Each structure stands twice: as structure tokens, then as C-alpha cells.
């Protein structure tokens, strides 16, 4: 397995795990696991607590980011263009996403945005390495 695919795999695991905080919140809010499987009543607000909504948005943002990162990591792997720069970029993307989630949960505005741009920069680095 290439390093880029390794880091992509960890990003998929991270993105999947990000559902846990707000899913637990939602199950508790609805009154248990069985109630969570039933259709919510009209007008139900799924996120009465701000932190739960932020956890949901961080999860959705992870999907938006991985939609850009994954094709680049896969392209580097398929083309055999892996190098020290692409390996570092793939690892940087993972660590940036790992930091981003709690920064979003706890409403840390400036640092959160900076970390988001680090992740985007890592993705664009993969694209640059493919295009050069």
C-alpha cells in the first residue's frame, strides 16, 4: 500500500468516526435508540444544542474535504508519482483534519480556518505534484 492510500484510509476512518458525537446526541435527544429509527415529528429541530450542530457541520465539512483529497491521493497512487512531498502532503491532510474537528466543535474561529487551509493546501500540493 502506498503512503498516500494509507493516509487516505485513515481519513476515511476519521470521517466515519466523526458521526459519533452528534449521533449519540441525537439518540439521547429522541429518547433512545429505537426512537432514533422512527421518523422525527414535523418541526423537530435535530440540534437544539449548538455544539451538536457544530459537530454535524464538521462531519459534513469532512465529506467536502475528502471529496477533493481522495481523488488526488488515488491519482498519485495509480500514476506511481509518489514522492516525499506527496507523502508529507497526505499525512499533513490527515493531521489537519484531525485537528480541525475539535476546533470546529469548540468554536475556535481563526485557528480552525487556518487548519482548514492547511488541509486544502495539502490537497493542492498533491494536485501540483501530479500536474508538474
mmCIF file of C-alpha atoms in Angstrom:
data_model
loop_
_atom_site.group_PDB
_atom_site.id
_atom_site.type_symbol
_atom_site.label_atom_id
_atom_site.label_comp_id
_atom_site.label_asym_id
_atom_site.label_seq_id
_atom_site.Cartn_x
_atom_site.Cartn_y
_atom_site.Cartn_z
ATOM 1 C CA UNK A 1 0.000 0.000 0.000
ATOM 2 C CA UNK A 2 1.335 3.426 -0.856
ATOM 3 C CA UNK A 3 1.664 6.049 1.856
ATOM 4 C CA UNK A 4 -0.968 8.189 0.157
ATOM 5 C CA UNK A 5 -3.505 5.336 0.264
ATOM 6 C CA UNK A 6 -2.541 4.657 3.870
ATOM 7 C CA UNK A 7 -3.358 8.261 4.822
ATOM 8 C CA UNK A 8 -6.500 8.206 2.703
ATOM 9 C CA UNK A 9 -7.655 5.150 4.632
ATOM 10 C CA UNK A 10 -7.101 6.927 7.943
ATOM 11 C CA UNK A 11 -9.037 9.923 6.618
ATOM 12 C CA UNK A 12 -11.976 7.683 5.763
ATOM 13 C CA UNK A 13 -11.872 6.193 9.269
ATOM 14 C CA UNK A 14 -11.711 9.687 10.807
ATOM 15 C CA UNK A 15 -14.607 10.948 8.696
ATOM 16 C CA UNK A 16 -16.701 7.914 9.608
ATOM 17 C CA UNK A 17 -15.919 8.344 13.317
ATOM 18 C CA UNK A 18 -16.978 11.987 13.241
ATOM 19 C CA UNK A 19 -20.620 10.902 13.128
ATOM 20 C CA UNK A 20 -20.403 9.518 16.673
ATOM 21 C CA UNK A 21 -20.707 12.734 18.761
ATOM 22 C CA UNK A 22 -23.821 14.075 17.111
ATOM 23 C CA UNK A 23 -25.358 10.630 16.591
ATOM 24 C CA UNK A 24 -25.124 9.955 20.340
ATOM 25 C CA UNK A 25 -26.594 13.403 20.987
ATOM 26 C CA UNK A 26 -29.456 12.723 18.579
ATOM 27 C CA UNK A 27 -30.244 9.279 20.028
ATOM 28 C CA UNK A 28 -30.345 10.743 23.538
ATOM 29 C CA UNK A 29 -32.480 13.663 22.426
ATOM 30 C CA UNK A 30 -35.025 11.368 20.793
ATOM 31 C CA UNK A 31 -35.273 9.161 23.858
ATOM 32 C CA UNK A 32 -33.263 6.107 22.924
ATOM 33 C CA UNK A 33 -32.067 4.027 20.021
ATOM 34 C CA UNK A 34 -35.493 2.743 18.986
ATOM 35 C CA UNK A 35 -36.876 6.280 18.737
ATOM 36 C CA UNK A 36 -33.956 7.269 16.545
ATOM 37 C CA UNK A 37 -35.144 4.774 13.922
ATOM 38 C CA UNK A 38 -38.583 6.365 13.771
ATOM 39 C CA UNK A 39 -39.253 9.360 11.586
ATOM 40 C CA UNK A 40 -38.934 12.603 13.619
ATOM 41 C CA UNK A 41 -42.060 14.642 14.104
ATOM 42 C CA UNK A 42 -42.621 17.587 11.739
ATOM 43 C CA UNK A 43 -40.930 20.684 13.092
ATOM 44 C CA UNK A 44 -38.389 18.651 15.067
ATOM 45 C CA UNK A 45 -35.132 20.560 15.434
ATOM 46 C CA UNK A 46 -32.397 17.909 15.375
ATOM 47 C CA UNK A 47 -29.816 20.172 17.011
ATOM 48 C CA UNK A 48 -31.181 22.170 19.905
ATOM 49 C CA UNK A 49 -27.650 22.410 21.311
ATOM 50 C CA UNK A 50 -25.161 24.474 19.352
ATOM 51 C CA UNK A 51 -22.252 22.044 19.899
ATOM 52 C CA UNK A 52 -24.209 19.201 18.278
ATOM 53 C CA UNK A 53 -24.891 21.311 15.213
ATOM 54 C CA UNK A 54 -21.191 22.221 15.015
ATOM 55 C CA UNK A 55 -20.274 18.513 15.270
ATOM 56 C CA UNK A 56 -22.663 17.788 12.405
ATOM 57 C CA UNK A 57 -21.201 20.615 10.297
ATOM 58 C CA UNK A 58 -17.642 19.428 10.993
ATOM 59 C CA UNK A 59 -18.655 15.978 9.766
ATOM 60 C CA UNK A 60 -20.232 17.398 6.603
ATOM 61 C CA UNK A 61 -17.137 19.520 6.054
ATOM 62 C CA UNK A 62 -15.013 16.376 6.301
ATOM 63 C CA UNK A 63 -17.038 14.894 3.435
ATOM 64 C CA UNK A 64 -16.495 18.036 1.379
ATOM 65 C CA UNK A 65 -12.755 17.901 2.011
ATOM 66 C CA UNK A 66 -12.309 14.197 1.373
ATOM 67 C CA UNK A 67 -14.136 14.589 -1.946
ATOM 68 C CA UNK A 68 -11.167 16.697 -3.077
ATOM 69 C CA UNK A 69 -8.393 14.839 -1.279
ATOM 70 C CA UNK A 70 -9.337 11.257 -2.196
ATOM 71 C CA UNK A 71 -9.079 11.600 -5.991
ATOM 72 C CA UNK A 72 -5.696 13.288 -5.646
ATOM 73 C CA UNK A 73 -4.332 10.590 -3.321
ATOM 74 C CA UNK A 74 -5.679 7.841 -5.582
ATOM 75 C CA UNK A 75 -4.246 9.554 -8.674
ATOM 76 C CA UNK A 76 -0.807 9.790 -7.057
ATOM 77 C CA UNK A 77 -1.026 6.094 -6.189
ATOM 78 C CA UNK A 78 -2.244 4.959 -9.632
ATOM 79 C CA UNK A 79 0.287 7.024 -11.551
ATOM 80 C CA UNK A 80 3.150 5.928 -9.326
ATOM 81 C CA UNK A 81 4.073 9.577 -8.739
ATOM 82 C CA UNK A 82 4.532 9.173 -5.006
ATOM 83 C CA UNK A 83 7.462 11.098 -3.570
ATOM 84 C CA UNK A 84 8.476 12.663 -0.280
ATOM 85 C CA UNK A 85 6.319 15.726 -0.982
ATOM 86 C CA UNK A 86 3.145 13.727 -1.729
ATOM 87 C CA UNK A 87 3.697 11.525 1.316
ATOM 88 C CA UNK A 88 4.111 14.588 3.546
ATOM 89 C CA UNK A 89 1.057 16.238 1.963
ATOM 90 C CA UNK A 90 -1.114 13.169 2.553
ATOM 91 C CA UNK A 91 -0.021 12.930 6.192
ATOM 92 C CA UNK A 92 -0.483 16.680 6.660
ATOM 93 C CA UNK A 93 -4.025 16.464 5.328
ATOM 94 C CA UNK A 94 -4.897 13.772 7.881
ATOM 95 C CA UNK A 95 -3.426 15.658 10.834
ATOM 96 C CA UNK A 96 -5.085 18.888 9.729
ATOM 97 C CA UNK A 97 -8.476 17.149 9.564
ATOM 98 C CA UNK A 98 -7.889 15.549 12.947
ATOM 99 C CA UNK A 99 -7.177 18.980 14.465
ATOM 100 C CA UNK A 100 -9.997 20.658 12.570
ATOM 101 C CA UNK A 101 -12.804 18.595 14.106
ATOM 102 C CA UNK A 102 -12.331 19.624 17.767
ATOM 103 C CA UNK A 103 -11.571 23.201 16.722
ATOM 104 C CA UNK A 104 -14.956 23.240 14.999
ATOM 105 C CA UNK A 105 -16.702 21.505 17.931
ATOM 106 C CA UNK A 106 -15.349 24.048 20.423
ATOM 107 C CA UNK A 107 -15.893 27.089 18.188
ATOM 108 C CA UNK A 108 -12.283 28.216 17.740
ATOM 109 C CA UNK A 109 -12.671 30.536 14.734
ATOM 110 C CA UNK A 110 -9.266 31.792 13.493
ATOM 111 C CA UNK A 111 -7.203 28.680 14.225
ATOM 112 C CA UNK A 112 -9.950 26.475 12.770
ATOM 113 C CA UNK A 113 -9.839 28.413 9.494
ATOM 114 C CA UNK A 114 -6.042 28.268 9.386
ATOM 115 C CA UNK A 115 -6.067 24.489 9.916
ATOM 116 C CA UNK A 116 -8.718 24.129 7.189
ATOM 117 C CA UNK A 117 -6.429 25.974 4.775
ATOM 118 C CA UNK A 118 -3.513 23.710 5.762
ATOM 119 C CA UNK A 119 -5.632 20.722 4.719
ATOM 120 C CA UNK A 120 -6.644 22.407 1.473
ATOM 121 C CA UNK A 121 -3.000 23.276 0.813
ATOM 122 C CA UNK A 122 -2.048 19.636 1.291
ATOM 123 C CA UNK A 123 -4.675 18.591 -1.253
ATOM 124 C CA UNK A 124 -3.499 21.223 -3.728
ATOM 125 C CA UNK A 125 0.080 20.060 -3.179
ATOM 126 C CA UNK A 126 -0.945 16.601 -4.397
ATOM 127 C CA UNK A 127 -2.579 18.202 -7.440
ATOM 128 C CA UNK A 128 0.541 20.262 -8.147
ATOM 129 C CA UNK A 129 2.771 17.188 -7.920
ATOM 130 C CA UNK A 130 0.526 15.418 -10.433
ATOM 131 C CA UNK A 131 0.494 18.355 -12.853
ATOM 132 C CA UNK A 132 4.156 19.336 -12.797
#
